[in-house]
Structure formats: structure tokens, C-alpha cells
Amino acid sequence: MPPLLVAENVTKRHARGPRSVLALHAVSLTIDGGEFVAIRGLEPHGRKALTLVLAGLAPPDSGEVRFDGLDVYRHRRSLVPSEIAVCWDRFPPSGGTTLLAHIALPLRLGGATRAEANTGAREALERVAAERVAGSHPHDVEPDMLVRAAVARAIVRRPRLVLANDLTTAVDLIERDALMALLRSLSTDQGTAVVLMASHLVPGPDRALEIYGGAVHGETHPSERPHAEVFPLRRAQR
């Protein structure tokens, strides 16, 4: 089976005042469908640049990224968020909008009716064990539930690839383990590929890579070995 996502010799620079910073340098990376890959990096601009380029939200300066054989940046309007979803732990200022409405928005933009979108949003919140915050405003929700809501927003259209950036920095260690189990369950239960960018080591991915100096290091292409051991997701106790 061909890989889901392929990056080849991707380079990206960021302007920083009068000079530019090399965020990505000759990055080559392959992601298979249903894989859970963690990429650790201490430099936030490198993690963010890789997330944006892999999602097609920013063009590479050189090299290319393909999703299912399609150039990601050229086809970004059709791929994001229906096939590729980016998961940030931030919500725009609510302005009176509930988390349910935030999570339903991608469905509404995809043509769903309000009722259909709300139903899909509730199902996504249930999937991540966060249905109790559906009627809450983002600024009223504790960090761990807000992260779960962010995951719900990313998966509401059932994408084949989720790119998650810095989801675990705002939660404690116990909730971090539960969040890893949740991300793992997306790949095992739904066949969704998950790429998690983090500033620290995380447990349980199929592959653990590192990004530093703009380059990705480690097992950048899948091997034939079986996936990591899977542990069932437990609902968070309150």
C-alpha cells in the first residue's frame, strides 16, 4: 500500500526581523495510514513550521509534500480539513460561542445543516470523553478538557491525517498519558494517521523522531515491524 503522506527534501525559512531563520532543512519523511508518529523538538518554530508545511497551510521554499499522491499545498482547499486536520489547543475568542459551535463549524463549512453539524460535534466530543463541556465557552474550560475539545474539532470530519502541535504542554502527567491513549485510539480504532509535535518525549508512538537544527532525525520512514502495544482508552475520572 502506498504511503499516505510523503515529504521530500523540504526546506522552509522564516523571516525574523532583517534576517531569516532556517526552520526546516532538507526534511524527508513518510507517514503511513493509521500510524501514530511523535516528533520531539525543543525549537517551537521548527515544530510549527513542520506542522504548517505538512498540512499545506504554508508552502515549502523547496521540496514537496504529497498526500495520497497529491501536492498538499496546491490541493489544500480540498484536503483541509476533510482529509488533513490540524489540531491546535487554542480557540479563537469565543464571542459568546460555545465549544459545540466551534466544533460544529468545520461541518457547517462542509455543507452540513446546523442540526447535522451539532450532531456530528456531539459525537466527536463523546469520542474524546468531553461531552460535558459542549455548552461551555472555551475560556471557562479547564486545560485538559480544552485539549480534548481541540481533538474533537480536528476529528469531526473524520480526516485520514491529524497533525497535532503542542497539545500536551498545558496538561498534567496523568492527563498526558490519557491524551496519548486517546491519540493512539484514533489510529487503532479509526485508521487515522496521527503526527504529534511535542517539546518532550511521549509514550507509545509507532515511531519517535526528533527535529533539531531544522532536520528530522530518526526512523523517518516506516519499517515492517508491528505497531506498538495498544492500551485501551479510559474515560477521565472527575
Short mmCIF file of the C-alpha atoms (twelve columns), coordinates in Angstrom:
data_MODEL
# 
_entry.id   MODEL 
# 
loop_
_atom_site.group_PDB 
_atom_site.id 
_atom_site.type_symbol 
_atom_site.label_atom_id 
_atom_site.label_alt_id 
_atom_site.label_comp_id 
_atom_site.label_asym_id 
_atom_site.label_seq_id 
_atom_site.Cartn_x 
_atom_site.Cartn_y 
_atom_site.Cartn_z 
_atom_site.pdbx_PDB_model_num 
ATOM 1   C CA . MET A 1   0.000   0.000  0.000  1 
ATOM 2   C CA . PRO A 2   1.442   3.421  -0.917 1 
ATOM 3   C CA . PRO A 3   2.217   5.824  1.943  1 
ATOM 4   C CA . LEU A 4   -0.369  8.400  2.984  1 
ATOM 5   C CA . LEU A 5   1.967   11.389 3.330  1 
ATOM 6   C CA . VAL A 6   5.396   11.903 1.798  1 
ATOM 7   C CA . ALA A 7   7.695   14.887 2.317  1 
ATOM 8   C CA . GLU A 8   10.797  15.064 0.141  1 
ATOM 9   C CA . ASN A 9   13.729  17.425 0.737  1 
ATOM 10  C CA . VAL A 10  11.538  20.111 2.286  1 
ATOM 11  C CA . THR A 11  13.229  23.375 3.249  1 
ATOM 12  C CA . LYS A 12  11.495  26.337 4.888  1 
ATOM 13  C CA . ARG A 13  12.823  29.673 6.135  1 
ATOM 14  C CA . HIS A 14  11.105  32.196 8.401  1 
ATOM 15  C CA . ALA A 15  11.741  35.917 8.354  1 
ATOM 16  C CA . ARG A 16  12.845  37.254 11.732 1 
ATOM 17  C CA . GLY A 17  13.488  40.962 11.529 1 
ATOM 18  C CA . PRO A 18  16.179  41.731 8.966  1 
ATOM 19  C CA . ARG A 19  17.335  38.115 8.740  1 
ATOM 20  C CA . SER A 20  15.797  34.716 8.038  1 
ATOM 21  C CA . VAL A 21  15.813  31.612 10.211 1 
ATOM 22  C CA . LEU A 22  16.150  28.127 8.744  1 
ATOM 23  C CA . ALA A 23  13.176  26.283 10.262 1 
ATOM 24  C CA . LEU A 24  13.307  23.158 8.068  1 
ATOM 25  C CA . HIS A 25  16.300  21.830 6.156  1 
ATOM 26  C CA . ALA A 26  16.032  19.006 3.586  1 
ATOM 27  C CA . VAL A 27  13.339  17.190 5.572  1 
ATOM 28  C CA . SER A 28  12.233  13.852 4.131  1 
ATOM 29  C CA . LEU A 29  9.506   11.951 5.931  1 
ATOM 30  C CA . THR A 30  6.942   9.242  5.182  1 
ATOM 31  C CA . ILE A 31  3.725   8.578  7.117  1 
ATOM 32  C CA . ASP A 32  1.562   5.510  6.552  1 
ATOM 33  C CA . GLY A 33  -2.181  5.395  7.065  1 
ATOM 34  C CA . GLY A 34  -3.079  4.534  10.668 1 
ATOM 35  C CA . GLU A 35  0.375   5.360  12.062 1 
ATOM 36  C CA . PHE A 36  0.965   7.264  15.285 1 
ATOM 37  C CA . VAL A 37  4.211   9.232  14.959 1 
ATOM 38  C CA . ALA A 38  5.644   11.573 17.597 1 
ATOM 39  C CA . ILE A 39  8.182   14.249 16.668 1 
ATOM 40  C CA . ARG A 40  10.058  15.888 19.538 1 
ATOM 41  C CA . GLY A 41  11.702  19.258 19.147 1 
ATOM 42  C CA . LEU A 42  12.873  21.936 21.565 1 
ATOM 43  C CA . GLU A 43  12.604  24.719 18.980 1 
ATOM 44  C CA . PRO A 44  8.946   25.791 18.651 1 
ATOM 45  C CA . HIS A 45  9.473   27.441 15.262 1 
ATOM 46  C CA . GLY A 46  10.683  24.130 13.841 1 
ATOM 47  C CA . ARG A 47  7.691   22.194 15.169 1 
ATOM 48  C CA . LYS A 48  5.245   24.823 13.939 1 
ATOM 49  C CA . ALA A 49  6.866   25.109 10.512 1 
ATOM 50  C CA . LEU A 50  6.748   21.346 10.026 1 
ATOM 51  C CA . THR A 51  3.088   21.240 11.056 1 
ATOM 52  C CA . LEU A 52  2.101   24.022 8.659  1 
ATOM 53  C CA . VAL A 53  4.063   22.658 5.706  1 
ATOM 54  C CA . LEU A 54  2.827   19.070 6.140  1 
ATOM 55  C CA . ALA A 55  -0.756  20.368 6.327  1 
ATOM 56  C CA . GLY A 56  -0.407  22.507 3.214  1 
ATOM 57  C CA . LEU A 57  -1.047  25.682 5.194  1 
ATOM 58  C CA . ALA A 58  2.368   27.069 4.238  1 
ATOM 59  C CA . PRO A 59  4.355   26.357 1.067  1 
ATOM 60  C CA . PRO A 60  7.855   24.896 1.323  1 
ATOM 61  C CA . ASP A 61  10.642  27.045 -0.086 1 
ATOM 62  C CA . SER A 62  11.905  23.922 -1.827 1 
ATOM 63  C CA . GLY A 63  10.964  20.265 -1.930 1 
ATOM 64  C CA . GLU A 64  7.426   18.907 -1.937 1 
ATOM 65  C CA . VAL A 65  4.795   17.305 0.272  1 
ATOM 66  C CA . ARG A 66  2.290   14.822 -1.193 1 
ATOM 67  C CA . PHE A 67  -0.849  13.431 0.402  1 
ATOM 68  C CA . ASP A 68  -2.195  10.326 -1.323 1 
ATOM 69  C CA . GLY A 69  -0.146  11.360 -4.340 1 
ATOM 70  C CA . LEU A 70  -1.442  14.963 -4.458 1 
ATOM 71  C CA . ASP A 71  0.667   18.053 -3.872 1 
ATOM 72  C CA . VAL A 72  -0.571  19.209 -0.475 1 
ATOM 73  C CA . TYR A 73  -0.152  22.948 -0.951 1 
ATOM 74  C CA . ARG A 74  -1.727  23.032 -4.412 1 
ATOM 75  C CA . HIS A 75  -4.721  20.978 -3.262 1 
ATOM 76  C CA . ARG A 76  -5.007  22.416 0.250  1 
ATOM 77  C CA . ARG A 77  -8.547  23.734 -0.253 1 
ATOM 78  C CA . SER A 78  -9.872  20.250 -0.990 1 
ATOM 79  C CA . LEU A 79  -7.676  18.408 1.534  1 
ATOM 80  C CA . VAL A 80  -8.003  20.625 4.638  1 
ATOM 81  C CA . PRO A 81  -9.876  19.863 6.879  1 
ATOM 82  C CA . SER A 82  -11.743 16.971 5.222  1 
ATOM 83  C CA . GLU A 83  -8.656  14.776 4.697  1 
ATOM 84  C CA . ILE A 84  -5.995  16.566 6.773  1 
ATOM 85  C CA . ALA A 85  -6.818  18.261 10.076 1 
ATOM 86  C CA . VAL A 86  -4.540  20.399 12.210 1 
ATOM 87  C CA . CYS A 87  -5.148  20.212 15.944 1 
ATOM 88  C CA . TRP A 88  -4.161  23.294 17.960 1 
ATOM 89  C CA . ASP A 89  -5.003  23.675 21.651 1 
ATOM 90  C CA . ARG A 90  -6.271  27.200 21.021 1 
ATOM 91  C CA . PHE A 91  -9.723  28.504 20.165 1 
ATOM 92  C CA . PRO A 92  -10.392 31.986 18.762 1 
ATOM 93  C CA . PRO A 93  -12.100 34.467 21.104 1 
ATOM 94  C CA . SER A 94  -15.458 32.892 21.763 1 
ATOM 95  C CA . GLY A 95  -17.646 35.987 21.488 1 
ATOM 96  C CA . GLY A 96  -20.375 34.014 23.212 1 
ATOM 97  C CA . THR A 97  -19.777 30.905 21.081 1 
ATOM 98  C CA . THR A 98  -19.864 27.520 22.808 1 
ATOM 99  C CA . LEU A 99  -17.388 24.721 22.227 1 
ATOM 100 C CA . LEU A 100 -20.157 22.782 20.486 1 
ATOM 101 C CA . ALA A 101 -20.487 25.596 17.935 1 
ATOM 102 C CA . HIS A 102 -16.710 25.784 17.460 1 
ATOM 103 C CA . ILE A 103 -16.514 22.040 16.818 1 
ATOM 104 C CA . ALA A 104 -19.552 22.057 14.524 1 
ATOM 105 C CA . LEU A 105 -18.097 24.831 12.348 1 
ATOM 106 C CA . PRO A 106 -15.962 22.575 10.074 1 
ATOM 107 C CA . LEU A 107 -19.079 20.543 9.304  1 
ATOM 108 C CA . ARG A 108 -21.110 23.674 8.578  1 
ATOM 109 C CA . LEU A 109 -18.373 24.889 6.235  1 
ATOM 110 C CA . GLY A 110 -18.547 21.495 4.530  1 
ATOM 111 C CA . GLY A 111 -22.248 21.943 3.769  1 
ATOM 112 C CA . ALA A 112 -23.946 20.251 6.731  1 
ATOM 113 C CA . THR A 113 -27.123 21.694 8.190  1 
ATOM 114 C CA . ARG A 114 -26.989 23.160 11.679 1 
ATOM 115 C CA . ALA A 115 -28.691 20.075 13.122 1 
ATOM 116 C CA . GLU A 116 -26.350 17.703 11.290 1 
ATOM 117 C CA . ALA A 117 -23.306 19.709 12.358 1 
ATOM 118 C CA . ASN A 118 -24.385 19.808 16.003 1 
ATOM 119 C CA . THR A 119 -24.998 16.056 15.978 1 
ATOM 120 C CA . GLY A 120 -21.557 15.434 14.493 1 
ATOM 121 C CA . ALA A 121 -19.944 17.779 17.013 1 
ATOM 122 C CA . ARG A 122 -21.605 15.985 19.931 1 
ATOM 123 C CA . GLU A 123 -20.430 12.636 18.592 1 
ATOM 124 C CA . ALA A 124 -16.866 13.964 18.312 1 
ATOM 125 C CA . LEU A 125 -16.995 15.265 21.900 1 
ATOM 126 C CA . GLU A 126 -18.269 11.885 23.092 1 
ATOM 127 C CA . ARG A 127 -15.446 10.203 21.194 1 
ATOM 128 C CA . VAL A 128 -12.901 12.132 23.271 1 
ATOM 129 C CA . ALA A 129 -14.845 11.882 26.574 1 
ATOM 130 C CA . ALA A 130 -15.533 15.625 26.698 1 
ATOM 131 C CA . GLU A 131 -19.265 15.825 26.041 1 
ATOM 132 C CA . ARG A 132 -19.872 17.578 29.365 1 
ATOM 133 C CA . VAL A 133 -18.225 20.785 28.081 1 
ATOM 134 C CA . ALA A 134 -20.342 21.061 24.915 1 
ATOM 135 C CA . GLY A 135 -22.250 24.075 26.207 1 
ATOM 136 C CA . SER A 136 -19.250 25.800 27.791 1 
ATOM 137 C CA . HIS A 137 -17.266 28.720 26.429 1 
ATOM 138 C CA . PRO A 138 -13.575 27.969 25.756 1 
ATOM 139 C CA . HIS A 139 -12.326 30.420 28.392 1 
ATOM 140 C CA . ASP A 140 -14.412 28.649 31.074 1 
ATOM 141 C CA . VAL A 141 -12.980 25.164 30.480 1 
ATOM 142 C CA . GLU A 142 -10.004 23.618 32.303 1 
ATOM 143 C CA . PRO A 143 -6.911  22.947 30.143 1 
ATOM 144 C CA . ASP A 144 -7.275  19.169 29.896 1 
ATOM 145 C CA . MET A 145 -10.879 19.387 28.686 1 
ATOM 146 C CA . LEU A 146 -9.962  22.178 26.278 1 
ATOM 147 C CA . VAL A 147 -7.308  19.951 24.713 1 
ATOM 148 C CA . ARG A 148 -9.854  17.161 24.325 1 
ATOM 149 C CA . ALA A 149 -12.260 19.610 22.699 1 
ATOM 150 C CA . ALA A 150 -9.478  20.623 20.306 1 
ATOM 151 C CA . VAL A 151 -9.041  16.972 19.324 1 
ATOM 152 C CA . ALA A 152 -12.809 16.712 18.801 1 
ATOM 153 C CA . ARG A 153 -12.705 19.720 16.480 1 
ATOM 154 C CA . ALA A 154 -9.887  18.096 14.487 1 
ATOM 155 C CA . ILE A 155 -11.626 14.736 14.030 1 
ATOM 156 C CA . VAL A 156 -15.191 15.960 13.492 1 
ATOM 157 C CA . ARG A 157 -14.923 15.495 9.705  1 
ATOM 158 C CA . ARG A 158 -13.145 12.150 10.098 1 
ATOM 159 C CA . PRO A 159 -9.880  13.100 8.366  1 
ATOM 160 C CA . ARG A 160 -7.315  10.495 7.407  1 
ATOM 161 C CA . LEU A 161 -4.456  12.508 8.925  1 
ATOM 162 C CA . VAL A 162 -4.345  14.582 12.115 1 
ATOM 163 C CA . LEU A 163 -1.372  16.868 12.747 1 
ATOM 164 C CA . ALA A 164 -1.280  17.869 16.418 1 
ATOM 165 C CA . ASN A 165 1.023   20.589 17.705 1 
ATOM 166 C CA . ASP A 166 1.983   21.102 21.374 1 
ATOM 167 C CA . LEU A 167 -1.171  19.507 22.782 1 
ATOM 168 C CA . THR A 168 0.450   18.146 25.918 1 
ATOM 169 C CA . THR A 169 2.202   21.205 27.343 1 
ATOM 170 C CA . ALA A 170 -0.817  22.531 29.264 1 
ATOM 171 C CA . VAL A 171 -1.895  19.271 30.949 1 
ATOM 172 C CA . ASP A 172 -0.554  17.332 33.920 1 
ATOM 173 C CA . LEU A 173 1.246   13.996 33.629 1 
ATOM 174 C CA . ILE A 174 -1.820  11.875 34.416 1 
ATOM 175 C CA . GLU A 175 -3.930  13.583 31.788 1 
ATOM 176 C CA . ARG A 176 -0.971  13.486 29.388 1 
ATOM 177 C CA . ASP A 177 -0.995  9.684  29.490 1 
ATOM 178 C CA . ALA A 178 -4.755  9.677  28.882 1 
ATOM 179 C CA . LEU A 179 -4.291  12.053 25.957 1 
ATOM 180 C CA . MET A 180 -1.664  9.761  24.435 1 
ATOM 181 C CA . ALA A 181 -4.088  6.856  24.746 1 
ATOM 182 C CA . LEU A 182 -6.733  8.971  23.038 1 
ATOM 183 C CA . LEU A 183 -4.441  9.816  20.117 1 
ATOM 184 C CA . ARG A 184 -3.395  6.184  19.874 1 
ATOM 185 C CA . SER A 185 -7.053  5.137  19.726 1 
ATOM 186 C CA . LEU A 186 -7.597  7.368  16.695 1 
ATOM 187 C CA . SER A 187 -5.111  5.268  14.743 1 
ATOM 188 C CA . THR A 188 -6.164  1.867  16.047 1 
ATOM 189 C CA . ASP A 189 -9.948  2.373  16.073 1 
ATOM 190 C CA . GLN A 190 -10.435 4.670  13.083 1 
ATOM 191 C CA . GLY A 191 -7.307  4.110  10.990 1 
ATOM 192 C CA . THR A 192 -6.434  7.803  11.279 1 
ATOM 193 C CA . ALA A 193 -2.758  8.669  10.956 1 
ATOM 194 C CA . VAL A 194 -1.615  10.939 13.799 1 
ATOM 195 C CA . VAL A 195 1.539   13.062 13.854 1 
ATOM 196 C CA . LEU A 196 2.169   14.712 17.227 1 
ATOM 197 C CA . MET A 197 4.687   17.539 17.608 1 
ATOM 198 C CA . ALA A 198 5.874   17.966 21.194 1 
ATOM 199 C CA . SER A 199 8.668   19.551 23.204 1 
ATOM 200 C CA . HIS A 200 9.174   16.371 25.262 1 
ATOM 201 C CA . LEU A 201 9.215   12.612 24.851 1 
ATOM 202 C CA . VAL A 202 5.789   10.978 24.696 1 
ATOM 203 C CA . PRO A 203 4.902   7.316  25.352 1 
ATOM 204 C CA . GLY A 204 3.542   4.796  22.919 1 
ATOM 205 C CA . PRO A 205 4.014   6.048  19.321 1 
ATOM 206 C CA . ASP A 206 4.849   3.696  16.469 1 
ATOM 207 C CA . ARG A 207 7.841   5.920  15.719 1 
ATOM 208 C CA . ALA A 208 9.518   8.619  17.796 1 
ATOM 209 C CA . LEU A 209 11.528  11.180 15.826 1 
ATOM 210 C CA . GLU A 210 13.371  14.373 16.708 1 
ATOM 211 C CA . ILE A 211 13.648  17.696 14.942 1 
ATOM 212 C CA . TYR A 212 16.626  19.945 15.638 1 
ATOM 213 C CA . GLY A 213 18.688  22.241 13.501 1 
ATOM 214 C CA . GLY A 214 15.822  22.174 11.026 1 
ATOM 215 C CA . ALA A 215 16.319  18.469 10.251 1 
ATOM 216 C CA . VAL A 216 14.239  15.469 11.290 1 
ATOM 217 C CA . HIS A 217 16.276  12.633 12.797 1 
ATOM 218 C CA . GLY A 218 15.413  9.011  13.478 1 
ATOM 219 C CA . GLU A 219 13.351  6.421  11.634 1 
ATOM 220 C CA . THR A 220 11.854  8.806  9.086  1 
ATOM 221 C CA . HIS A 221 10.286  6.022  7.017  1 
ATOM 222 C CA . PRO A 222 8.075   3.168  8.312  1 
ATOM 223 C CA . SER A 223 9.600   -0.257 8.826  1 
ATOM 224 C CA . GLU A 224 7.888   -3.617 8.577  1 
ATOM 225 C CA . ARG A 225 7.804   -4.097 12.339 1 
ATOM 226 C CA . PRO A 226 4.398   -4.314 14.069 1 
ATOM 227 C CA . HIS A 227 2.855   -1.270 15.705 1 
ATOM 228 C CA . ALA A 228 3.436   -0.543 19.372 1 
ATOM 229 C CA . GLU A 229 1.374   -2.216 22.068 1 
ATOM 230 C CA . VAL A 230 -2.048  -0.632 22.424 1 
ATOM 231 C CA . PHE A 231 -3.719  0.175  25.731 1 
ATOM 232 C CA . PRO A 232 -7.471  0.873  25.974 1 
ATOM 233 C CA . LEU A 233 -8.629  4.440  26.479 1 
ATOM 234 C CA . ARG A 234 -10.206 5.100  29.843 1 
ATOM 235 C CA . ARG A 235 -12.693 7.852  30.420 1 
ATOM 236 C CA . ALA A 236 -11.206 10.574 32.604 1 
ATOM 237 C CA . GLN A 237 -12.484 10.407 36.172 1 
ATOM 238 C CA . ARG A 238 -13.886 13.572 37.684 1 
# 
